Amino acid sequence: MRSLDEDFGGKGAEEHIFIWRFLGQRNESHKMQLRYLPIAIILLLFLLFSSSYSSEKQVRSCPADPVIREFVRLVNAKRLGAGCPKLKWDDRIAAIAQEHSRDMVSRNFFSHTNPDGKDPFERLKESNLLFSAAAENIALGPRTGKEVYDTWLRSPGHRKNMLACRFTRHGVGRTGDRWTYVLFKP
């Protein structure tokens, strides 16, 4: 018959009893930790994907404003009919467009270039947006998405911007009767 010392590789039985008790307690604790593992994994994935800035994070299907949503629906339908893909709504671009519309109202001007001399491309660069192509349409007067759509569709330059297949994203800002539409390709 073997002794406890032989069964435990020559170590004293008291030492191994302690180790086994410790491991047993650790296993109970470990079982509790495993119960929270799915929550920890979900939390970790959320933090990994939400903490880093991604341009895809700024893209959603449509704007919150129903008047702008009407314009987006019309322009994307027209683009599809012309053989171009739908544009993706981008919150960053919409914020830049909104700020330009607000600026035009507050400083009482109507131009692609603001009174400080900044044009659409400078505004995009100041916002740290890297782009390979960009365009801006502005309008004064329209009250609905359909009105601004029709206004820009009748203008050859604005129409060309709206139907240019090279653009993949867009954003619209409006304050009162001042509209800014920015089209963009990262």
PDB file of N, CA and C in Angstrom, residues 84-165:
ATOM      1  N   CYS A  84     -26.402  54.996 -60.917  1.00  0.00           N
ATOM      2  CA  CYS A  84     -25.452  55.244 -59.815  1.00  0.00           C
ATOM      3  C   CYS A  84     -25.966  54.579 -58.540  1.00  0.00           C
ATOM      4  N   PRO A  85     -25.061  54.200 -57.655  1.00  0.00           N
ATOM      5  CA  PRO A  85     -25.521  53.643 -56.374  1.00  0.00           C
ATOM      6  C   PRO A  85     -26.112  54.735 -55.489  1.00  0.00           C
ATOM      7  N   LYS A  86     -26.920  54.305 -54.530  1.00  0.00           N
ATOM      8  CA  LYS A  86     -27.451  55.237 -53.537  1.00  0.00           C
ATOM      9  C   LYS A  86     -26.297  55.830 -52.747  1.00  0.00           C
ATOM     10  N   LEU A  87     -26.476  57.066 -52.325  1.00  0.00           N
ATOM     11  CA  LEU A  87     -25.506  57.698 -51.442  1.00  0.00           C
ATOM     12  C   LEU A  87     -25.803  57.292 -50.004  1.00  0.00           C
ATOM     13  N   LYS A  88     -24.763  57.111 -49.221  1.00  0.00           N
ATOM     14  CA  LYS A  88     -24.917  56.809 -47.797  1.00  0.00           C
ATOM     15  C   LYS A  88     -24.921  58.119 -47.016  1.00  0.00           C
ATOM     16  N   TRP A  89     -25.847  58.224 -46.093  1.00  0.00           N
ATOM     17  CA  TRP A  89     -25.920  59.396 -45.228  1.00  0.00           C
ATOM     18  C   TRP A  89     -24.748  59.364 -44.259  1.00  0.00           C
ATOM     19  N   ASP A  90     -24.083  60.498 -44.084  1.00  0.00           N
ATOM     20  CA  ASP A  90     -22.936  60.580 -43.181  1.00  0.00           C
ATOM     21  C   ASP A  90     -23.147  61.739 -42.213  1.00  0.00           C
ATOM     22  N   ASP A  91     -23.203  61.428 -40.927  1.00  0.00           N
ATOM     23  CA  ASP A  91     -23.447  62.453 -39.908  1.00  0.00           C
ATOM     24  C   ASP A  91     -22.372  63.531 -39.866  1.00  0.00           C
ATOM     25  N   ARG A  92     -21.113  63.155 -40.122  1.00  0.00           N
ATOM     26  CA  ARG A  92     -20.033  64.159 -40.108  1.00  0.00           C
ATOM     27  C   ARG A  92     -20.238  65.182 -41.208  1.00  0.00           C
ATOM     28  N   ILE A  93     -20.563  64.706 -42.388  1.00  0.00           N
ATOM     29  CA  ILE A  93     -20.768  65.591 -43.525  1.00  0.00           C
ATOM     30  C   ILE A  93     -22.011  66.454 -43.298  1.00  0.00           C
ATOM     31  N   ALA A  94     -23.054  65.844 -42.755  1.00  0.00           N
ATOM     32  CA  ALA A  94     -24.274  66.601 -42.463  1.00  0.00           C
ATOM     33  C   ALA A  94     -23.996  67.713 -41.455  1.00  0.00           C
ATOM     34  N   ALA A  95     -23.153  67.452 -40.476  1.00  0.00           N
ATOM     35  CA  ALA A  95     -22.815  68.483 -39.480  1.00  0.00           C
ATOM     36  C   ALA A  95     -22.073  69.652 -40.133  1.00  0.00           C
ATOM     37  N   ILE A  96     -21.183  69.346 -41.071  1.00  0.00           N
ATOM     38  CA  ILE A  96     -20.459  70.396 -41.795  1.00  0.00           C
ATOM     39  C   ILE A  96     -21.445  71.211 -42.645  1.00  0.00           C
ATOM     40  N   ALA A  97     -22.353  70.517 -43.326  1.00  0.00           N
ATOM     41  CA  ALA A  97     -23.362  71.198 -44.145  1.00  0.00           C
ATOM     42  C   ALA A  97     -24.286  72.047 -43.267  1.00  0.00           C
ATOM     43  N   GLN A  98     -24.698  71.492 -42.139  1.00  0.00           N
ATOM     44  CA  GLN A  98     -25.577  72.218 -41.235  1.00  0.00           C
ATOM     45  C   GLN A  98     -24.901  73.481 -40.706  1.00  0.00           C
ATOM     46  N   GLU A  99     -23.644  73.363 -40.358  1.00  0.00           N
ATOM     47  CA  GLU A  99     -22.922  74.527 -39.840  1.00  0.00           C
ATOM     48  C   GLU A  99     -22.815  75.616 -40.912  1.00  0.00           C
ATOM     49  N   HIS A 100     -22.616  75.229 -42.181  1.00  0.00           N
ATOM     50  CA  HIS A 100     -22.525  76.237 -43.238  1.00  0.00           C
ATOM     51  C   HIS A 100     -23.885  76.925 -43.439  1.00  0.00           C
ATOM     52  N   SER A 101     -24.967  76.149 -43.404  1.00  0.00           N
ATOM     53  CA  SER A 101     -26.304  76.756 -43.531  1.00  0.00           C
ATOM     54  C   SER A 101     -26.565  77.716 -42.373  1.00  0.00           C
ATOM     55  N   ARG A 102     -26.229  77.298 -41.178  1.00  0.00           N
ATOM     56  CA  ARG A 102     -26.411  78.148 -39.998  1.00  0.00           C
ATOM     57  C   ARG A 102     -25.573  79.418 -40.123  1.00  0.00           C
ATOM     58  N   ASP A 103     -24.341  79.266 -40.586  1.00  0.00           N
ATOM     59  CA  ASP A 103     -23.442  80.408 -40.755  1.00  0.00           C
ATOM     60  C   ASP A 103     -24.000  81.389 -41.792  1.00  0.00           C
ATOM     61  N   MET A 104     -24.551  80.860 -42.885  1.00  0.00           N
ATOM     62  CA  MET A 104     -25.120  81.748 -43.913  1.00  0.00           C
ATOM     63  C   MET A 104     -26.269  82.581 -43.353  1.00  0.00           C
ATOM     64  N   VAL A 105     -27.082  81.975 -42.487  1.00  0.00           N
ATOM     65  CA  VAL A 105     -28.200  82.711 -41.889  1.00  0.00           C
ATOM     66  C   VAL A 105     -27.681  83.718 -40.867  1.00  0.00           C
ATOM     67  N   SER A 106     -26.800  83.263 -39.971  1.00  0.00           N
ATOM     68  CA  SER A 106     -26.364  84.145 -38.879  1.00  0.00           C
ATOM     69  C   SER A 106     -25.530  85.321 -39.364  1.00  0.00           C
ATOM     70  N   ARG A 107     -24.765  85.139 -40.450  1.00  0.00           N
ATOM     71  CA  ARG A 107     -23.950  86.247 -40.954  1.00  0.00           C
ATOM     72  C   ARG A 107     -24.519  86.849 -42.238  1.00  0.00           C
ATOM     73  N   ASN A 108     -25.740  86.428 -42.573  1.00  0.00           N
ATOM     74  CA  ASN A 108     -26.488  87.000 -43.680  1.00  0.00           C
ATOM     75  C   ASN A 108     -25.702  87.041 -44.989  1.00  0.00           C
ATOM     76  N   PHE A 109     -25.288  85.876 -45.449  1.00  0.00           N
ATOM     77  CA  PHE A 109     -24.650  85.772 -46.765  1.00  0.00           C
ATOM     78  C   PHE A 109     -25.175  84.526 -47.452  1.00  0.00           C
ATOM     79  N   PHE A 110     -24.925  84.438 -48.751  1.00  0.00           N
ATOM     80  CA  PHE A 110     -25.303  83.248 -49.511  1.00  0.00           C
ATOM     81  C   PHE A 110     -24.197  82.987 -50.515  1.00  0.00           C
ATOM     82  N   SER A 111     -23.325  82.047 -50.174  1.00  0.00           N
ATOM     83  CA  SER A 111     -22.171  81.753 -51.020  1.00  0.00           C
ATOM     84  C   SER A 111     -21.539  80.436 -50.567  1.00  0.00           C
ATOM     85  N   HIS A 112     -20.809  79.812 -51.475  1.00  0.00           N
ATOM     86  CA  HIS A 112     -20.025  78.626 -51.105  1.00  0.00           C
ATOM     87  C   HIS A 112     -18.847  79.029 -50.216  1.00  0.00           C
ATOM     88  N   THR A 113     -18.386  80.254 -50.388  1.00  0.00           N
ATOM     89  CA  THR A 113     -17.264  80.767 -49.603  1.00  0.00           C
ATOM     90  C   THR A 113     -17.804  81.697 -48.518  1.00  0.00           C
ATOM     91  N   ASN A 114     -17.431  81.421 -47.264  1.00  0.00           N
ATOM     92  CA  ASN A 114     -17.953  82.241 -46.160  1.00  0.00           C
ATOM     93  C   ASN A 114     -17.193  83.570 -46.069  1.00  0.00           C
ATOM     94  N   PRO A 115     -17.651  84.512 -45.254  1.00  0.00           N
ATOM     95  CA  PRO A 115     -16.978  85.813 -45.147  1.00  0.00           C
ATOM     96  C   PRO A 115     -15.517  85.725 -44.689  1.00  0.00           C
ATOM     97  N   ASP A 116     -15.125  84.613 -44.084  1.00  0.00           N
ATOM     98  CA  ASP A 116     -13.722  84.421 -43.693  1.00  0.00           C
ATOM     99  C   ASP A 116     -12.874  83.899 -44.845  1.00  0.00           C
ATOM    100  N   GLY A 117     -13.502  83.659 -45.991  1.00  0.00           N
ATOM    101  CA  GLY A 117     -12.773  83.184 -47.163  1.00  0.00           C
ATOM    102  C   GLY A 117     -12.635  81.674 -47.252  1.00  0.00           C
ATOM    103  N   LYS A 118     -13.332  80.929 -46.407  1.00  0.00           N
ATOM    104  CA  LYS A 118     -13.229  79.465 -46.420  1.00  0.00           C
ATOM    105  C   LYS A 118     -14.264  78.870 -47.372  1.00  0.00           C
ATOM    106  N   ASP A 119     -13.758  78.022 -48.272  1.00  0.00           N
ATOM    107  CA  ASP A 119     -14.644  77.356 -49.219  1.00  0.00           C
ATOM    108  C   ASP A 119     -15.003  75.954 -48.697  1.00  0.00           C
ATOM    109  N   PRO A 120     -15.847  75.213 -49.413  1.00  0.00           N
ATOM    110  CA  PRO A 120     -16.273  73.896 -48.934  1.00  0.00           C
ATOM    111  C   PRO A 120     -15.108  72.939 -48.652  1.00  0.00           C
ATOM    112  N   PHE A 121     -14.087  72.989 -49.483  1.00  0.00           N
ATOM    113  CA  PHE A 121     -12.963  72.060 -49.329  1.00  0.00           C
ATOM    114  C   PHE A 121     -12.148  72.383 -48.076  1.00  0.00           C
ATOM    115  N   GLU A 122     -12.010  73.668 -47.797  1.00  0.00           N
ATOM    116  CA  GLU A 122     -11.315  74.052 -46.558  1.00  0.00           C
ATOM    117  C   GLU A 122     -12.113  73.639 -45.327  1.00  0.00           C
ATOM    118  N   ARG A 123     -13.439  73.768 -45.412  1.00  0.00           N
ATOM    119  CA  ARG A 123     -14.269  73.338 -44.277  1.00  0.00           C
ATOM    120  C   ARG A 123     -14.150  71.837 -44.050  1.00  0.00           C
ATOM    121  N   LEU A 124     -14.101  71.073 -45.123  1.00  0.00           N
ATOM    122  CA  LEU A 124     -13.927  69.620 -44.990  1.00  0.00           C
ATOM    123  C   LEU A 124     -12.560  69.290 -44.376  1.00  0.00           C
ATOM    124  N   LYS A 125     -11.524  69.950 -44.868  1.00  0.00           N
ATOM    125  CA  LYS A 125     -10.175  69.693 -44.337  1.00  0.00           C
ATOM    126  C   LYS A 125     -10.067  70.080 -42.866  1.00  0.00           C
ATOM    127  N   GLU A 126     -10.680  71.201 -42.488  1.00  0.00           N
ATOM    128  CA  GLU A 126     -10.655  71.623 -41.078  1.00  0.00           C
ATOM    129  C   GLU A 126     -11.342  70.609 -40.172  1.00  0.00           C
ATOM    130  N   SER A 127     -12.260  69.848 -40.737  1.00  0.00           N
ATOM    131  CA  SER A 127     -12.967  68.820 -39.970  1.00  0.00           C
ATOM    132  C   SER A 127     -12.214  67.493 -39.976  1.00  0.00           C
ATOM    133  N   ASN A 128     -11.009  67.501 -40.512  1.00  0.00           N
ATOM    134  CA  ASN A 128     -10.150  66.310 -40.571  1.00  0.00           C
ATOM    135  C   ASN A 128     -10.752  65.178 -41.384  1.00  0.00           C
ATOM    136  N   LEU A 129     -11.490  65.530 -42.413  1.00  0.00           N
ATOM    137  CA  LEU A 129     -12.028  64.521 -43.313  1.00  0.00           C
ATOM    138  C   LEU A 129     -11.120  64.408 -44.524  1.00  0.00           C
ATOM    139  N   LEU A 130     -10.615  63.222 -44.734  1.00  0.00           N
ATOM    140  CA  LEU A 130      -9.811  62.969 -45.925  1.00  0.00           C
ATOM    141  C   LEU A 130     -10.771  62.573 -47.039  1.00  0.00           C
ATOM    142  N   PHE A 131     -10.621  63.190 -48.186  1.00  0.00           N
ATOM    143  CA  PHE A 131     -11.534  62.896 -49.284  1.00  0.00           C
ATOM    144  C   PHE A 131     -10.776  62.874 -50.595  1.00  0.00           C
ATOM    145  N   SER A 132     -11.304  62.073 -51.514  1.00  0.00           N
ATOM    146  CA  SER A 132     -10.721  62.048 -52.852  1.00  0.00           C
ATOM    147  C   SER A 132     -11.567  62.882 -53.813  1.00  0.00           C
ATOM    148  N   ALA A 133     -12.830  63.117 -53.451  1.00  0.00           N
ATOM    149  CA  ALA A 133     -13.705  63.963 -54.259  1.00  0.00           C
ATOM    150  C   ALA A 133     -14.782  64.553 -53.352  1.00  0.00           C
ATOM    151  N   ALA A 134     -15.182  65.777 -53.653  1.00  0.00           N
ATOM    152  CA  ALA A 134     -16.230  66.432 -52.873  1.00  0.00           C
ATOM    153  C   ALA A 134     -16.878  67.513 -53.725  1.00  0.00           C
ATOM    154  N   ALA A 135     -18.125  67.808 -53.413  1.00  0.00           N
ATOM    155  CA  ALA A 135     -18.856  68.881 -54.088  1.00  0.00           C
ATOM    156  C   ALA A 135     -19.865  69.450 -53.098  1.00  0.00           C
ATOM    157  N   GLU A 136     -20.305  70.682 -53.367  1.00  0.00           N
ATOM    158  CA  GLU A 136     -21.284  71.314 -52.502  1.00  0.00           C
ATOM    159  C   GLU A 136     -22.331  72.022 -53.361  1.00  0.00           C
ATOM    160  N   ASN A 137     -23.586  71.794 -53.020  1.00  0.00           N
ATOM    161  CA  ASN A 137     -24.697  72.541 -53.599  1.00  0.00           C
ATOM    162  C   ASN A 137     -25.278  73.400 -52.487  1.00  0.00           C
ATOM    163  N   ILE A 138     -25.639  74.635 -52.808  1.00  0.00           N
ATOM    164  CA  ILE A 138     -26.341  75.477 -51.833  1.00  0.00           C
ATOM    165  C   ILE A 138     -27.608  76.013 -52.500  1.00  0.00           C
ATOM    166  N   ALA A 139     -28.598  76.296 -51.674  1.00  0.00           N
ATOM    167  CA  ALA A 139     -29.853  76.847 -52.191  1.00  0.00           C
ATOM    168  C   ALA A 139     -30.410  77.847 -51.192  1.00  0.00           C
ATOM    169  N   LEU A 140     -31.121  78.823 -51.724  1.00  0.00           N
ATOM    170  CA  LEU A 140     -31.775  79.856 -50.915  1.00  0.00           C
ATOM    171  C   LEU A 140     -33.241  79.889 -51.318  1.00  0.00           C
ATOM    172  N   GLY A 141     -34.128  79.595 -50.386  1.00  0.00           N
ATOM    173  CA  GLY A 141     -35.551  79.713 -50.655  1.00  0.00           C
ATOM    174  C   GLY A 141     -36.398  78.468 -50.485  1.00  0.00           C
ATOM    175  N   PRO A 142     -35.956  77.309 -50.946  1.00  0.00           N
ATOM    176  CA  PRO A 142     -36.836  76.137 -50.851  1.00  0.00           C
ATOM    177  C   PRO A 142     -37.235  75.830 -49.400  1.00  0.00           C
ATOM    178  N   ARG A 143     -38.479  75.358 -49.259  1.00  0.00           N
ATOM    179  CA  ARG A 143     -38.996  75.028 -47.919  1.00  0.00           C
ATOM    180  C   ARG A 143     -39.127  73.525 -47.701  1.00  0.00           C
ATOM    181  N   THR A 144     -39.171  72.751 -48.779  1.00  0.00           N
ATOM    182  CA  THR A 144     -39.357  71.302 -48.643  1.00  0.00           C
ATOM    183  C   THR A 144     -38.223  70.565 -49.354  1.00  0.00           C
ATOM    184  N   GLY A 145     -38.129  69.290 -49.064  1.00  0.00           N
ATOM    185  CA  GLY A 145     -37.140  68.454 -49.746  1.00  0.00           C
ATOM    186  C   GLY A 145     -37.399  68.378 -51.242  1.00  0.00           C
ATOM    187  N   LYS A 146     -38.659  68.324 -51.633  1.00  0.00           N
ATOM    188  CA  LYS A 146     -39.020  68.269 -53.057  1.00  0.00           C
ATOM    189  C   LYS A 146     -38.649  69.575 -53.751  1.00  0.00           C
ATOM    190  N   GLU A 147     -38.890  70.705 -53.096  1.00  0.00           N
ATOM    191  CA  GLU A 147     -38.548  71.997 -53.710  1.00  0.00           C
ATOM    192  C   GLU A 147     -37.047  72.127 -53.937  1.00  0.00           C
ATOM    193  N   VAL A 148     -36.237  71.775 -52.952  1.00  0.00           N
ATOM    194  CA  VAL A 148     -34.788  71.909 -53.123  1.00  0.00           C
ATOM    195  C   VAL A 148     -34.273  70.889 -54.146  1.00  0.00           C
ATOM    196  N   TYR A 149     -34.861  69.709 -54.175  1.00  0.00           N
ATOM    197  CA  TYR A 149     -34.502  68.691 -55.166  1.00  0.00           C
ATOM    198  C   TYR A 149     -34.768  69.221 -56.575  1.00  0.00           C
ATOM    199  N   ASP A 150     -35.973  69.768 -56.785  1.00  0.00           N
ATOM    200  CA  ASP A 150     -36.320  70.309 -58.102  1.00  0.00           C
ATOM    201  C   ASP A 150     -35.415  71.483 -58.484  1.00  0.00           C
ATOM    202  N   THR A 151     -35.117  72.351 -57.528  1.00  0.00           N
ATOM    203  CA  THR A 151     -34.239  73.501 -57.777  1.00  0.00           C
ATOM    204  C   THR A 151     -32.871  73.030 -58.265  1.00  0.00           C
ATOM    205  N   TRP A 152     -32.278  72.075 -57.562  1.00  0.00           N
ATOM    206  CA  TRP A 152     -30.949  71.598 -57.938  1.00  0.00           C
ATOM    207  C   TRP A 152     -30.983  70.757 -59.217  1.00  0.00           C
ATOM    208  N   LEU A 153     -32.061  70.052 -59.437  1.00  0.00           N
ATOM    209  CA  LEU A 153     -32.158  69.235 -60.647  1.00  0.00           C
ATOM    210  C   LEU A 153     -32.227  70.115 -61.901  1.00  0.00           C
ATOM    211  N   ARG A 154     -32.822  71.311 -61.799  1.00  0.00           N
ATOM    212  CA  ARG A 154     -32.915  72.239 -62.942  1.00  0.00           C
ATOM    213  C   ARG A 154     -31.590  72.948 -63.235  1.00  0.00           C
ATOM    214  N   SER A 155     -30.687  72.973 -62.276  1.00  0.00           N
ATOM    215  CA  SER A 155     -29.402  73.644 -62.469  1.00  0.00           C
ATOM    216  C   SER A 155     -28.380  72.620 -62.982  1.00  0.00           C
ATOM    217  N   PRO A 156     -27.789  72.846 -64.159  1.00  0.00           N
ATOM    218  CA  PRO A 156     -26.869  71.845 -64.719  1.00  0.00           C
ATOM    219  C   PRO A 156     -25.711  71.470 -63.783  1.00  0.00           C
ATOM    220  N   GLY A 157     -25.090  72.435 -63.127  1.00  0.00           N
ATOM    221  CA  GLY A 157     -23.968  72.133 -62.240  1.00  0.00           C
ATOM    222  C   GLY A 157     -24.389  71.354 -61.003  1.00  0.00           C
ATOM    223  N   HIS A 158     -25.513  71.759 -60.407  1.00  0.00           N
ATOM    224  CA  HIS A 158     -26.011  71.075 -59.220  1.00  0.00           C
ATOM    225  C   HIS A 158     -26.493  69.663 -59.562  1.00  0.00           C
ATOM    226  N   ARG A 159     -27.162  69.566 -60.717  1.00  0.00           N
ATOM    227  CA  ARG A 159     -27.632  68.248 -61.186  1.00  0.00           C
ATOM    228  C   ARG A 159     -26.440  67.316 -61.389  1.00  0.00           C
ATOM    229  N   LYS A 160     -25.389  67.844 -62.014  1.00  0.00           N
ATOM    230  CA  LYS A 160     -24.195  67.030 -62.263  1.00  0.00           C
ATOM    231  C   LYS A 160     -23.611  66.511 -60.941  1.00  0.00           C
ATOM    232  N   ASN A 161     -23.563  67.361 -59.926  1.00  0.00           N
ATOM    233  CA  ASN A 161     -23.063  66.924 -58.614  1.00  0.00           C
ATOM    234  C   ASN A 161     -23.926  65.802 -58.038  1.00  0.00           C
ATOM    235  N   MET A 162     -25.250  65.980 -58.079  1.00  0.00           N
ATOM    236  CA  MET A 162     -26.159  65.003 -57.485  1.00  0.00           C
ATOM    237  C   MET A 162     -26.090  63.647 -58.183  1.00  0.00           C
ATOM    238  N   LEU A 163     -25.821  63.657 -59.484  1.00  0.00           N
ATOM    239  CA  LEU A 163     -25.849  62.413 -60.246  1.00  0.00           C
ATOM    240  C   LEU A 163     -24.454  61.864 -60.553  1.00  0.00           C
ATOM    241  N   ALA A 164     -23.429  62.449 -59.982  1.00  0.00           N
ATOM    242  CA  ALA A 164     -22.060  61.952 -60.202  1.00  0.00           C
ATOM    243  C   ALA A 164     -21.864  60.641 -59.433  1.00  0.00           C
ATOM    244  N   CYS A 165     -21.638  59.583 -60.162  1.00  0.00           N
ATOM    245  CA  CYS A 165     -21.501  58.254 -59.548  1.00  0.00           C
ATOM    246  C   CYS A 165     -20.264  58.130 -58.668  1.00  0.00           C
TER     247      CYS A 165
END
